[in-house]
Tab-separated table of C-alpha atoms in Angstrom:
chain	number	residue	atom	x	y	z
A	11	UNK	CA	-16.108	-6.062	-5.111
A	12	UNK	CA	-14.377	-9.039	-4.369
A	13	UNK	CA	-16.609	-12.110	-3.896
A	14	UNK	CA	-17.950	-12.891	-0.391
A	15	UNK	CA	-16.068	-16.318	-0.258
A	16	UNK	CA	-12.938	-14.585	-1.615
A	17	UNK	CA	-13.162	-11.935	1.464
A	18	UNK	CA	-14.166	-14.865	3.929
A	19	UNK	CA	-11.302	-16.983	2.924
A	20	UNK	CA	-8.910	-13.785	3.253
A	21	UNK	CA	-10.081	-12.957	6.723
A	22	UNK	CA	-10.080	-16.546	7.919
A	23	UNK	CA	-6.446	-16.492	6.862
A	24	UNK	CA	-5.248	-13.173	8.522
A	25	UNK	CA	-7.191	-14.920	11.893
A	26	UNK	CA	-5.168	-17.903	11.173
A	27	UNK	CA	-1.928	-15.642	11.200
A	28	UNK	CA	-2.833	-14.029	14.213
A	29	UNK	CA	-3.560	-10.710	12.630
A	30	UNK	CA	-7.148	-10.657	13.922
A	31	UNK	CA	-7.383	-6.886	13.697
A	32	UNK	CA	-6.924	-6.858	10.235
A	33	UNK	CA	-9.343	-9.700	9.742
A	34	UNK	CA	-12.062	-7.698	11.606
A	35	UNK	CA	-11.435	-5.012	8.927
A	36	UNK	CA	-12.433	-7.438	6.215
A	37	UNK	CA	-15.381	-8.846	8.191
A	38	UNK	CA	-16.690	-5.375	8.663
A	39	UNK	CA	-16.168	-4.472	5.174
A	40	UNK	CA	-18.234	-7.472	4.506
A	41	UNK	CA	-20.878	-6.516	6.801
A	42	UNK	CA	-21.072	-3.078	5.183
A	43	UNK	CA	-21.695	-4.451	1.756
A	44	UNK	CA	-24.419	-6.830	3.296
A	45	UNK	CA	-25.607	-5.958	6.592
A	46	UNK	CA	-27.448	-8.925	6.808
A	47	UNK	CA	-24.743	-11.358	6.307
A	48	UNK	CA	-24.958	-14.077	8.915
A	49	UNK	CA	-21.407	-15.311	7.779
A	50	UNK	CA	-19.761	-11.657	8.461
A	51	UNK	CA	-21.713	-11.255	12.044
A	52	UNK	CA	-20.447	-14.895	12.960
A	53	UNK	CA	-16.894	-14.247	12.186
A	54	UNK	CA	-16.783	-10.777	13.794
A	55	UNK	CA	-18.171	-12.213	17.131
A	56	UNK	CA	-15.834	-14.756	16.891
A	57	UNK	CA	-12.515	-11.932	16.222
A	58	UNK	CA	-13.834	-9.797	18.842
A	59	UNK	CA	-14.200	-12.557	21.523
A	60	UNK	CA	-10.521	-13.622	20.432
A	61	UNK	CA	-9.016	-10.274	21.314
A	62	UNK	CA	-11.218	-9.868	24.563
A	63	UNK	CA	-13.540	-7.189	23.428
A	64	UNK	CA	-16.696	-8.964	24.715
A	65	UNK	CA	-18.825	-5.740	24.117
A	66	UNK	CA	-18.545	-6.172	20.374
A	67	UNK	CA	-18.786	-9.698	20.489
A	68	UNK	CA	-22.072	-9.585	22.028
A	69	UNK	CA	-23.284	-6.808	19.805
A	70	UNK	CA	-22.171	-9.330	16.704
A	71	UNK	CA	-23.753	-12.365	18.201
A	72	UNK	CA	-26.973	-10.507	19.083
A	73	UNK	CA	-27.416	-8.951	15.495
A	74	UNK	CA	-26.969	-12.494	14.088
A	75	UNK	CA	-29.956	-13.842	16.270
A	76	UNK	CA	-32.135	-11.066	15.300
A	77	UNK	CA	-31.774	-12.111	11.752
A	78	UNK	CA	-31.782	-15.970	12.489
A	79	UNK	CA	-32.672	-17.283	15.822
A	80	UNK	CA	-33.534	-21.004	14.887
A	81	UNK	CA	-30.911	-23.631	14.570
A	82	UNK	CA	-28.313	-21.290	16.162
A	83	UNK	CA	-27.154	-23.168	19.229
A	84	UNK	CA	-23.546	-22.235	18.740
A	85	UNK	CA	-24.435	-18.481	18.582
A	86	UNK	CA	-26.704	-18.764	21.693
A	87	UNK	CA	-23.830	-20.670	23.445
A	88	UNK	CA	-21.560	-17.942	22.554
A	89	UNK	CA	-23.779	-15.110	23.502
A	90	UNK	CA	-24.439	-16.584	26.867
A	91	UNK	CA	-20.709	-16.974	27.757
A	92	UNK	CA	-19.894	-13.530	26.571
A	93	UNK	CA	-22.680	-12.029	28.522
A	94	UNK	CA	-21.797	-14.137	31.816
A	95	UNK	CA	-18.098	-12.657	31.484
A	96	UNK	CA	-19.291	-9.289	31.085
A	97	UNK	CA	-21.728	-9.456	34.249
A	98	UNK	CA	-19.865	-11.601	36.223
A	99	UNK	CA	-15.996	-12.353	35.166
A	100	UNK	CA	-13.219	-11.075	37.442
A	101	UNK	CA	-10.931	-11.528	34.314
A	102	UNK	CA	-12.769	-9.387	32.401
A	103	UNK	CA	-12.814	-6.404	34.831
A	104	UNK	CA	-9.044	-6.912	35.456
A	105	UNK	CA	-8.328	-6.791	31.483
A	106	UNK	CA	-10.540	-3.813	30.992
A	107	UNK	CA	-8.259	-1.964	33.798
A	108	UNK	CA	-5.306	-3.255	32.102
A	109	UNK	CA	-6.328	-1.562	28.965
A	110	UNK	CA	-6.995	1.600	30.521
A	111	UNK	CA	-4.487	2.145	33.226
A	112	UNK	CA	-1.877	-0.432	32.557
A	113	UNK	CA	-0.402	-3.783	34.272
A	114	UNK	CA	-0.419	-1.796	37.669
A	115	UNK	CA	-3.999	-0.749	37.351
A	116	UNK	CA	-5.012	-4.596	36.744
A	117	UNK	CA	-3.248	-5.836	39.448
A	118	UNK	CA	-4.623	-3.394	42.023
A	119	UNK	CA	-8.053	-4.401	40.766
A	120	UNK	CA	-7.421	-7.969	41.197
A	121	UNK	CA	-6.266	-7.225	44.876
A	122	UNK	CA	-9.475	-5.041	45.142
A	123	UNK	CA	-11.817	-7.937	44.037
A	124	UNK	CA	-10.029	-10.652	46.018
A	125	UNK	CA	-10.126	-8.800	49.231
A	126	UNK	CA	-13.895	-7.688	48.892
A	127	UNK	CA	-15.888	-10.139	51.005
A	128	UNK	CA	-18.856	-9.226	49.023
A	129	UNK	CA	-17.662	-9.747	45.922
A	130	UNK	CA	-19.726	-11.988	43.816
A	131	UNK	CA	-17.611	-12.165	40.651
A	132	UNK	CA	-16.163	-15.552	39.531
A	133	UNK	CA	-12.453	-16.369	38.938
A	134	UNK	CA	-12.087	-18.670	35.831
A	135	UNK	CA	-8.446	-20.327	34.954
A	136	UNK	CA	-8.886	-20.343	31.224
A	137	UNK	CA	-9.982	-16.538	31.219
A	138	UNK	CA	-6.737	-15.673	32.912
A	139	UNK	CA	-4.892	-17.689	30.844
A	140	UNK	CA	-6.483	-16.115	27.819
A	141	UNK	CA	-5.397	-12.566	29.073
A	142	UNK	CA	-1.949	-13.900	29.505
A	143	UNK	CA	-1.896	-15.125	25.636
A	144	UNK	CA	-3.450	-11.867	24.475
A	145	UNK	CA	-0.551	-9.974	26.293
A	146	UNK	CA	1.845	-12.232	24.742
A	147	UNK	CA	0.513	-11.895	21.266
A	148	UNK	CA	0.945	-8.162	21.641
A	149	UNK	CA	4.583	-8.342	22.650
A	150	UNK	CA	4.107	-7.532	26.379
A	151	UNK	CA	5.821	-10.426	28.027
A	152	UNK	CA	6.302	-8.913	31.218
A	153	UNK	CA	2.561	-7.996	31.744
A	154	UNK	CA	1.989	-11.495	30.560
A	155	UNK	CA	4.204	-13.013	33.000
A	156	UNK	CA	2.457	-11.089	36.014
A	157	UNK	CA	-1.073	-11.982	34.937
A	158	UNK	CA	-0.412	-15.577	34.606
A	159	UNK	CA	1.494	-15.813	37.866
A	160	UNK	CA	-1.959	-14.787	39.258
A	161	UNK	CA	-3.181	-17.954	37.881
A	162	UNK	CA	-0.606	-19.809	39.521
A	163	UNK	CA	-1.759	-18.301	42.733
A	164	UNK	CA	-5.342	-18.937	41.950
A	165	UNK	CA	-4.886	-22.470	40.698
A	166	UNK	CA	-1.763	-24.126	42.158
A	167	UNK	CA	-2.819	-27.499	41.553
A	168	UNK	CA	-3.306	-26.973	37.665
A	169	UNK	CA	-0.489	-28.549	35.307
A	170	UNK	CA	-1.678	-25.988	32.606
A	171	UNK	CA	-0.951	-22.569	34.663
A	172	UNK	CA	2.545	-23.716	35.105
A	173	UNK	CA	2.957	-24.557	31.417
A	174	UNK	CA	1.587	-21.470	30.204
A	175	UNK	CA	3.765	-19.543	32.799
A	176	UNK	CA	6.902	-21.477	31.550
A	177	UNK	CA	6.036	-20.470	27.991
A	178	UNK	CA	6.011	-16.923	28.788
A	179	UNK	CA	9.097	-17.002	30.803
A	180	UNK	CA	10.926	-19.177	27.634
A	181	UNK	CA	9.610	-16.428	25.203
A	182	UNK	CA	11.092	-13.614	27.436
A	183	UNK	CA	14.513	-15.211	27.528
A	184	UNK	CA	14.203	-16.499	30.842
A	185	UNK	CA	15.539	-20.007	30.573
A	186	UNK	CA	15.821	-20.607	34.279
A	187	UNK	CA	12.215	-19.938	35.206
A	188	UNK	CA	10.843	-21.548	32.194
A	189	UNK	CA	12.624	-24.954	33.115
A	190	UNK	CA	11.482	-24.743	36.693
A	191	UNK	CA	7.681	-24.007	35.826
A	192	UNK	CA	7.921	-26.804	33.004
A	193	UNK	CA	9.072	-29.072	35.718
A	194	UNK	CA	6.397	-28.133	38.260
A	195	UNK	CA	3.792	-28.649	35.378
A	196	UNK	CA	5.050	-31.990	34.890
A	197	UNK	CA	5.111	-32.954	38.021
A	198	UNK	CA	1.505	-32.625	38.458
A	199	UNK	CA	0.538	-33.895	35.041
A	200	UNK	CA	3.469	-36.477	34.039
A	201	UNK	CA	1.865	-37.115	30.762
A	202	UNK	CA	2.186	-33.339	29.882
A	203	UNK	CA	3.925	-34.108	26.383
A	204	UNK	CA	4.609	-30.427	25.623
A	205	UNK	CA	6.390	-29.806	29.017
A	206	UNK	CA	8.756	-32.499	28.162
A	207	UNK	CA	9.387	-31.340	24.545
A	208	UNK	CA	10.029	-27.856	25.838
A	209	UNK	CA	12.397	-29.173	28.636
A	210	UNK	CA	14.231	-30.928	25.727
A	211	UNK	CA	14.837	-27.728	23.818
A	212	UNK	CA	15.513	-25.714	26.782
A	213	UNK	CA	18.231	-27.838	28.050
A	214	UNK	CA	19.896	-26.949	24.609
A	215	UNK	CA	19.543	-23.616	25.384
A	216	UNK	CA	20.858	-23.669	28.907
A	217	UNK	CA	24.373	-24.036	27.488
A	218	UNK	CA	24.017	-20.525	25.703
A	219	UNK	CA	25.783	-17.603	27.439
A	220	UNK	CA	23.799	-14.697	28.888
A	221	UNK	CA	24.342	-11.822	26.125
A	222	UNK	CA	23.004	-8.503	27.118
A	223	UNK	CA	23.037	-5.103	25.253
A	224	UNK	CA	22.858	-3.939	21.860
A	225	UNK	CA	25.055	-6.118	19.282
A	226	UNK	CA	24.665	-9.303	21.390
A	227	UNK	CA	26.393	-7.666	24.097
A	228	UNK	CA	29.715	-7.650	21.827
A	229	UNK	CA	32.635	-5.010	22.401
A	230	UNK	CA	32.177	-2.540	19.440
A	231	UNK	CA	35.420	-2.761	16.875
A	232	UNK	CA	37.319	0.358	15.821
A	233	UNK	CA	38.827	0.716	12.511
A	234	UNK	CA	40.303	-2.729	12.082
A	235	UNK	CA	37.687	-5.436	11.265
A	236	UNK	CA	37.096	-8.254	13.852
A	237	UNK	CA	35.236	-11.163	13.812
A	238	UNK	CA	31.570	-11.172	15.156
A	239	UNK	CA	30.702	-12.956	18.481
A	240	UNK	CA	33.515	-15.459	17.871
A	241	UNK	CA	32.448	-19.049	19.403
A	242	UNK	CA	28.732	-17.462	19.651
A	243	UNK	CA	27.717	-16.479	15.977
A	244	UNK	CA	31.133	-16.884	13.897
A	245	UNK	CA	32.122	-20.308	14.843
A	246	UNK	CA	34.870	-22.645	13.632
A	247	UNK	CA	32.188	-25.736	13.229
A	248	UNK	CA	30.011	-23.922	10.672
A	249	UNK	CA	30.311	-21.576	7.466
A	250	UNK	CA	28.508	-18.483	8.877
A	251	UNK	CA	27.909	-15.432	6.378
A	252	UNK	CA	25.508	-12.333	5.699
A	253	UNK	CA	23.959	-11.118	8.790
A	254	UNK	CA	21.139	-8.039	9.570
A	255	UNK	CA	19.821	-6.559	12.617
A	256	UNK	CA	16.149	-5.635	12.731
A	257	UNK	CA	15.418	-1.873	12.249
A	258	UNK	CA	14.830	-1.831	15.962
A	259	UNK	CA	18.068	-3.442	16.899
A	260	UNK	CA	16.319	-6.331	18.823
A	261	UNK	CA	16.572	-9.251	16.226
A	262	UNK	CA	19.502	-10.687	14.513
A	263	UNK	CA	19.592	-12.780	11.562
A	264	UNK	CA	22.376	-14.608	9.756
A	265	UNK	CA	23.021	-17.581	7.573
A	266	UNK	CA	25.066	-20.687	7.412
A	267	UNK	CA	25.824	-22.794	4.749
A	268	UNK	CA	25.390	-26.764	4.878
A	269	UNK	CA	26.599	-27.358	1.384
A	270	UNK	CA	28.864	-30.338	1.105
A	271	UNK	CA	32.117	-30.299	-0.864
A	272	UNK	CA	30.549	-32.879	-3.340
A	273	UNK	CA	27.340	-30.366	-3.689
A	274	UNK	CA	29.880	-27.504	-4.331
A	275	UNK	CA	31.449	-29.232	-7.116
A	276	UNK	CA	27.973	-29.512	-8.870
A	277	UNK	CA	27.070	-26.041	-7.983
A	278	UNK	CA	24.656	-26.966	-5.620
A	279	UNK	CA	24.443	-24.453	-2.589
A	280	UNK	CA	22.198	-24.962	0.552
A	281	UNK	CA	21.763	-22.283	3.122
A	282	UNK	CA	19.927	-21.758	6.464
A	283	UNK	CA	18.629	-18.553	8.047
A	284	UNK	CA	19.115	-18.123	11.854
A	285	UNK	CA	17.704	-15.806	14.269
A	286	UNK	CA	18.653	-14.645	17.834
A	287	UNK	CA	16.048	-12.166	19.278
A	288	UNK	CA	16.749	-9.676	22.472
A	289	UNK	CA	13.853	-10.336	24.767
A	290	UNK	CA	13.921	-8.326	28.212
A	291	UNK	CA	17.412	-7.466	27.487
A	292	UNK	CA	18.864	-10.940	26.971
A	293	UNK	CA	19.509	-12.676	23.652
A	294	UNK	CA	18.230	-15.889	23.051
A	295	UNK	CA	20.223	-18.681	21.421
A	296	UNK	CA	19.974	-18.576	17.747
A	297	UNK	CA	17.159	-20.801	16.153
A	298	UNK	CA	16.598	-21.705	12.682
A	299	UNK	CA	13.943	-18.936	11.134
A	300	UNK	CA	10.446	-20.682	10.701
A	301	UNK	CA	10.438	-19.964	6.885
A	302	UNK	CA	14.065	-21.522	6.493
A	303	UNK	CA	15.190	-25.413	6.451
A	304	UNK	CA	13.153	-27.110	3.825
A	305	UNK	CA	14.348	-24.757	1.029
A	306	UNK	CA	17.451	-22.912	0.711
A	307	UNK	CA	17.042	-19.487	1.811
A	308	UNK	CA	19.458	-16.915	1.865
A	309	UNK	CA	20.379	-12.634	1.192
A	310	UNK	CA	17.786	-11.292	3.822
A	311	UNK	CA	16.830	-7.525	4.210
A	312	UNK	CA	14.063	-5.741	6.000
A	313	UNK	CA	11.495	-3.283	4.926
A	314	UNK	CA	12.043	0.104	6.618
A	315	UNK	CA	9.503	-0.627	9.139
A	316	UNK	CA	10.641	-4.085	9.967
A	317	UNK	CA	7.350	-5.681	9.275
A	318	UNK	CA	8.520	-7.380	6.229
A	319	UNK	CA	11.754	-9.714	5.795
A	320	UNK	CA	12.752	-10.426	2.107
A	321	UNK	CA	14.857	-13.093	1.330
A	322	UNK	CA	15.879	-15.539	-1.875
A	323	UNK	CA	14.717	-18.792	-1.922
A	324	UNK	CA	14.660	-21.788	-4.556
A	325	UNK	CA	11.219	-22.944	-3.519
A	326	UNK	CA	8.686	-23.665	-6.294
A	327	UNK	CA	6.476	-20.591	-7.006
A	328	UNK	CA	3.074	-20.030	-8.835
A	329	UNK	CA	4.486	-19.075	-12.123
A	330	UNK	CA	7.473	-21.494	-12.337
A	331	UNK	CA	7.968	-25.354	-11.030
A	332	UNK	CA	11.535	-24.920	-11.311
A	333	UNK	CA	14.139	-24.494	-8.308
A	334	UNK	CA	15.142	-21.124	-9.410
A	335	UNK	CA	16.149	-18.331	-7.009
A	336	UNK	CA	13.868	-15.618	-6.642
A	337	UNK	CA	12.722	-13.026	-4.007
A	338	UNK	CA	10.110	-14.016	-1.339
A	339	UNK	CA	8.821	-12.124	1.563
A	340	UNK	CA	7.095	-13.043	5.037
A	341	UNK	CA	5.225	-10.424	6.980
A	342	UNK	CA	5.111	-9.996	10.797
A	343	UNK	CA	1.957	-10.544	12.649
A	344	UNK	CA	1.448	-11.077	16.609
A	345	UNK	CA	2.295	-14.779	16.210
A	346	UNK	CA	5.381	-14.366	14.413
A	347	UNK	CA	6.212	-14.716	10.785
A	348	UNK	CA	3.587	-15.331	8.010
A	349	UNK	CA	3.900	-17.955	5.348
A	350	UNK	CA	6.686	-16.940	2.750
A	351	UNK	CA	4.795	-15.036	-0.332
A	352	UNK	CA	6.798	-14.472	-3.588
A	353	UNK	CA	7.514	-10.940	-4.709
A	354	UNK	CA	5.754	-11.000	-7.983
A	355	UNK	CA	5.823	-9.031	-11.276
A	356	UNK	CA	7.319	-6.615	-12.468
A	357	UNK	CA	10.191	-7.452	-10.054
A	358	UNK	CA	9.664	-11.417	-10.994
A	359	UNK	CA	10.494	-12.741	-14.131
A	360	UNK	CA	10.217	-16.235	-15.560
A	361	UNK	CA	13.471	-14.874	-17.688
A	362	UNK	CA	16.356	-15.930	-15.260
A	363	UNK	CA	16.694	-15.194	-11.462
A	364	UNK	CA	16.261	-12.062	-9.410
A	365	UNK	CA	17.690	-11.920	-5.874
A	366	UNK	CA	19.977	-10.410	-3.435
A	367	UNK	CA	17.357	-7.412	-2.382
A	368	UNK	CA	18.243	-4.435	-0.341
A	369	UNK	CA	15.895	-1.578	0.300
A	370	UNK	CA	16.330	2.118	1.066
A	371	UNK	CA	14.213	4.083	3.710
A	372	UNK	CA	11.830	5.204	0.820
A	373	UNK	CA	11.269	1.461	0.043
A	374	UNK	CA	13.057	1.786	-3.230
A	375	UNK	CA	14.609	-1.983	-3.608
A	376	UNK	CA	17.892	-2.731	-5.360
A	377	UNK	CA	18.515	-6.208	-6.442
A	378	UNK	CA	20.646	-8.736	-8.835
A	379	UNK	CA	18.747	-9.601	-12.038
A	380	UNK	CA	20.160	-12.015	-15.047
A	381	UNK	CA	20.872	-9.736	-17.610
A	382	UNK	CA	22.217	-11.055	-21.199
A	383	UNK	CA	24.335	-13.625	-19.783
A	384	UNK	CA	25.577	-12.129	-16.970
A	385	UNK	CA	23.999	-10.486	-13.442
A	386	UNK	CA	23.504	-6.767	-13.208
A	387	UNK	CA	22.158	-4.410	-10.759
A	388	UNK	CA	18.724	-3.146	-11.133
A	389	UNK	CA	16.392	-0.664	-8.994
A	390	UNK	CA	12.619	-0.617	-8.504
A	391	UNK	CA	10.741	2.379	-6.951
A	392	UNK	CA	7.938	1.752	-4.464
A	393	UNK	CA	4.842	3.743	-5.797
A	394	UNK	CA	1.315	3.777	-4.552
A	395	UNK	CA	1.778	0.435	-2.536
A	396	UNK	CA	3.721	-1.453	-5.288
A	397	UNK	CA	6.905	-1.912	-7.125
A	398	UNK	CA	7.254	-0.286	-10.478
A	399	UNK	CA	9.120	-1.622	-13.409
A	400	UNK	CA	12.775	-2.305	-12.573
A	401	UNK	CA	15.427	-0.208	-14.146
A	402	UNK	CA	19.187	-1.212	-14.665
A	403	UNK	CA	21.849	0.970	-12.890
A	404	UNK	CA	24.066	2.758	-15.496
A	405	UNK	CA	27.759	2.016	-16.388
A	406	UNK	CA	28.983	3.686	-13.198
A	407	UNK	CA	27.813	0.424	-11.538
A	408	UNK	CA	27.262	-2.042	-13.986
A	409	UNK	CA	30.205	-3.533	-16.358
A	410	UNK	CA	30.525	-6.545	-19.010
A	411	UNK	CA	31.257	-8.831	-15.784
A	412	UNK	CA	28.749	-9.761	-13.154
A	413	UNK	CA	27.710	-7.737	-10.333
A	414	UNK	CA	25.660	-8.747	-7.005
A	415	UNK	CA	25.566	-8.869	-3.345
A	416	UNK	CA	24.352	-5.026	-3.159
A	417	UNK	CA	23.613	-3.085	-0.247
A	418	UNK	CA	22.047	0.460	-0.458
A	419	UNK	CA	22.386	2.824	2.273
A	420	UNK	CA	19.126	4.011	3.914
A	421	UNK	CA	19.357	7.492	2.460
A	422	UNK	CA	20.597	6.263	-0.881
A	423	UNK	CA	23.944	7.989	-0.345
A	424	UNK	CA	26.184	5.096	-1.455
A	425	UNK	CA	25.777	1.747	-2.896
A	426	UNK	CA	28.146	-1.445	-1.850
A	427	UNK	CA	28.219	-4.482	-4.050
A	428	UNK	CA	30.455	-7.090	-5.419
A	429	UNK	CA	32.114	-7.233	-8.651
A	430	UNK	CA	32.873	-11.059	-9.950
A	431	UNK	CA	35.267	-12.128	-12.441
A	432	UNK	CA	36.792	-8.360	-13.053
A	433	UNK	CA	40.655	-8.785	-14.100
A	434	UNK	CA	42.863	-7.291	-11.648
A	435	UNK	CA	44.638	-4.732	-13.880
A	436	UNK	CA	40.975	-3.239	-13.844
A	437	UNK	CA	40.561	-1.253	-10.569
A	438	UNK	CA	42.234	-3.796	-8.622
A	439	UNK	CA	39.975	-6.618	-9.870
A	440	UNK	CA	37.104	-8.236	-8.419
A	441	UNK	CA	35.903	-7.535	-4.840
A	442	UNK	CA	33.651	-5.242	-2.843
A	443	UNK	CA	32.894	-1.906	-4.648
A	444	UNK	CA	31.385	1.240	-3.521
A	445	UNK	CA	29.787	4.386	-5.543
A	446	UNK	CA	28.380	7.535	-3.786
A	447	UNK	CA	25.069	9.440	-4.962
A	448	UNK	CA	26.227	12.730	-6.232
A	449	UNK	CA	24.204	16.117	-5.486
A	450	UNK	CA	22.624	15.861	-9.091
A	451	UNK	CA	21.447	12.173	-8.243
A	452	UNK	CA	23.900	10.666	-10.683
A	453	UNK	CA	26.273	7.691	-9.385
A	454	UNK	CA	30.040	8.396	-8.926
A	455	UNK	CA	32.150	5.825	-10.759
A	456	UNK	CA	32.494	2.530	-8.657
A	457	UNK	CA	35.804	1.895	-6.834
A	458	UNK	CA	37.253	-0.915	-5.172
A	459	UNK	CA	37.294	-0.474	-1.351
A	460	UNK	CA	40.035	-2.816	-0.942
A	461	UNK	CA	38.099	-4.614	1.635
A	462	UNK	CA	38.503	-8.407	1.405
A	463	UNK	CA	34.713	-9.488	1.739
A	464	UNK	CA	31.237	-9.752	0.556
A	465	UNK	CA	27.712	-9.295	1.636
A	466	UNK	CA	28.030	-5.694	3.108
A	467	UNK	CA	25.577	-4.345	5.698
A	468	UNK	CA	25.176	-1.656	7.813
A	469	UNK	CA	23.751	-1.595	11.403
A	470	UNK	CA	20.521	0.120	11.652
A	471	UNK	CA	22.084	3.074	13.538
A	472	UNK	CA	24.733	3.220	10.927
A	473	UNK	CA	27.585	2.966	13.465
A	474	UNK	CA	29.158	-0.299	12.253
A	475	UNK	CA	29.811	-1.934	8.881
A	476	UNK	CA	29.336	-5.838	8.619
A	477	UNK	CA	30.453	-8.149	5.998
A	478	UNK	CA	31.390	-11.719	5.420
A	479	UNK	CA	34.903	-13.440	4.796
A	480	UNK	CA	35.969	-17.017	4.629
A	481	UNK	CA	33.110	-18.486	6.668
A	482	UNK	CA	32.944	-15.815	9.305
A	483	UNK	CA	31.050	-12.515	9.958
A	484	UNK	CA	32.983	-9.702	10.476
A	485	UNK	CA	32.353	-5.910	11.581
A	486	UNK	CA	34.226	-2.658	11.700
A	487	UNK	CA	33.643	0.999	12.395
A	488	UNK	CA	31.529	2.396	9.776
A	489	UNK	CA	34.186	5.445	9.451
A	490	UNK	CA	36.109	3.039	7.220
A	491	UNK	CA	33.331	3.425	4.565
A	492	UNK	CA	32.907	7.251	5.116
A	493	UNK	CA	36.571	7.749	4.958
A	494	UNK	CA	36.046	6.504	0.957
A	495	UNK	CA	33.885	9.133	0.123
A	496	UNK	CA	35.267	11.676	-2.279
A	497	UNK	CA	36.145	15.118	-0.871
A	498	UNK	CA	34.025	16.894	-3.085
A	499	UNK	CA	30.848	15.107	-1.400
A	500	UNK	CA	32.109	15.299	2.273
């Protein structure tokens, strides 16, 4: 079994990433291994308290004190606090009602408590605030806003309650109400530096158009490629490329290059990943992804469940301090994305670079890899929770020339990719190629699509095909790809 110290470190790291439930699993495992572990009981109590499960927090603190009652002032203080909340807190009862019967049940309980003249429950600003943040962490922005509005009603002279409500509005994409409440917070407390900083950011967001509906509210294209979101995503000022929607269709990621002409001559390229999110039906102004900016980040793809985002980066890694491109990933948590982690062996290799991943519904990963002086396409199956040894694709896909920028259809029915350096007299030369999966599982001989573009992608619903061309992002009805399928496979 892993040492107690290692498990403690892992549990603490999960807590810091906002993955409190996963952290609880670690601490409970530690407690099963050692039922008298004070370390485990303390951390369990804190974790349960943070997610609002005060009954289990009380149980953990009491178990701690049964083992050690001396020099435990902090535990006594925590126990007294949660027992007081369980016995007399209005916020605690309202949150319990929300858990059982949803927001409306919680609001009804609030009115009942407020209108009961014999009520002896106390109202505490910080406790209502904590409910709001727990709801935000669970992605329930509308519910969080309603609870935080109650806090404003209860404590109208507090700068903090307006600040928290403004944050909820901002996270939901409601810029107007976010600005209104940050201004109110600053009016009460002119020294609120957080409100000042947020108002600066929101002033920049305020000039972004209101975009509603799927695909950033853009009118879908027909069989002729069109620039996607011109002037909004695809702009004249920047060199945009490569884009993906999250599996749910509520996040849009894309890249732009900051490479200067001088850097390009030296073969140095730098890319930044941007993201726009659909919150309460409105798309936010694109912002730099939290894992991008310091290092070049490029070529994103999602895991099928949307909880992992893979990308390529030139950051140093545990096996190699050189700035080579390799595949990294971040994991989704209640607080956003985790710190980047490198995708290790067997896909990772110190012999050259690996990159440009694309993942099928069964989690098989296709990617580009150095291969005897050129780049070829490989795949790796996901078996028992990890990737297997990479296998090079056959001659129907790979040639003596380099291949890259693959995209695998979710059902692995077709593979799109770029061929570089191929002479024009061979199947039309370099460009965007496609191969289809035959009934026997083999790949058809790849054919040139004659689509002038790179970085192919389908939308999650399969309706539209995206690609990059000349510093802009294009989209077109996916029938243009379906029409390329051989008759015998239709």
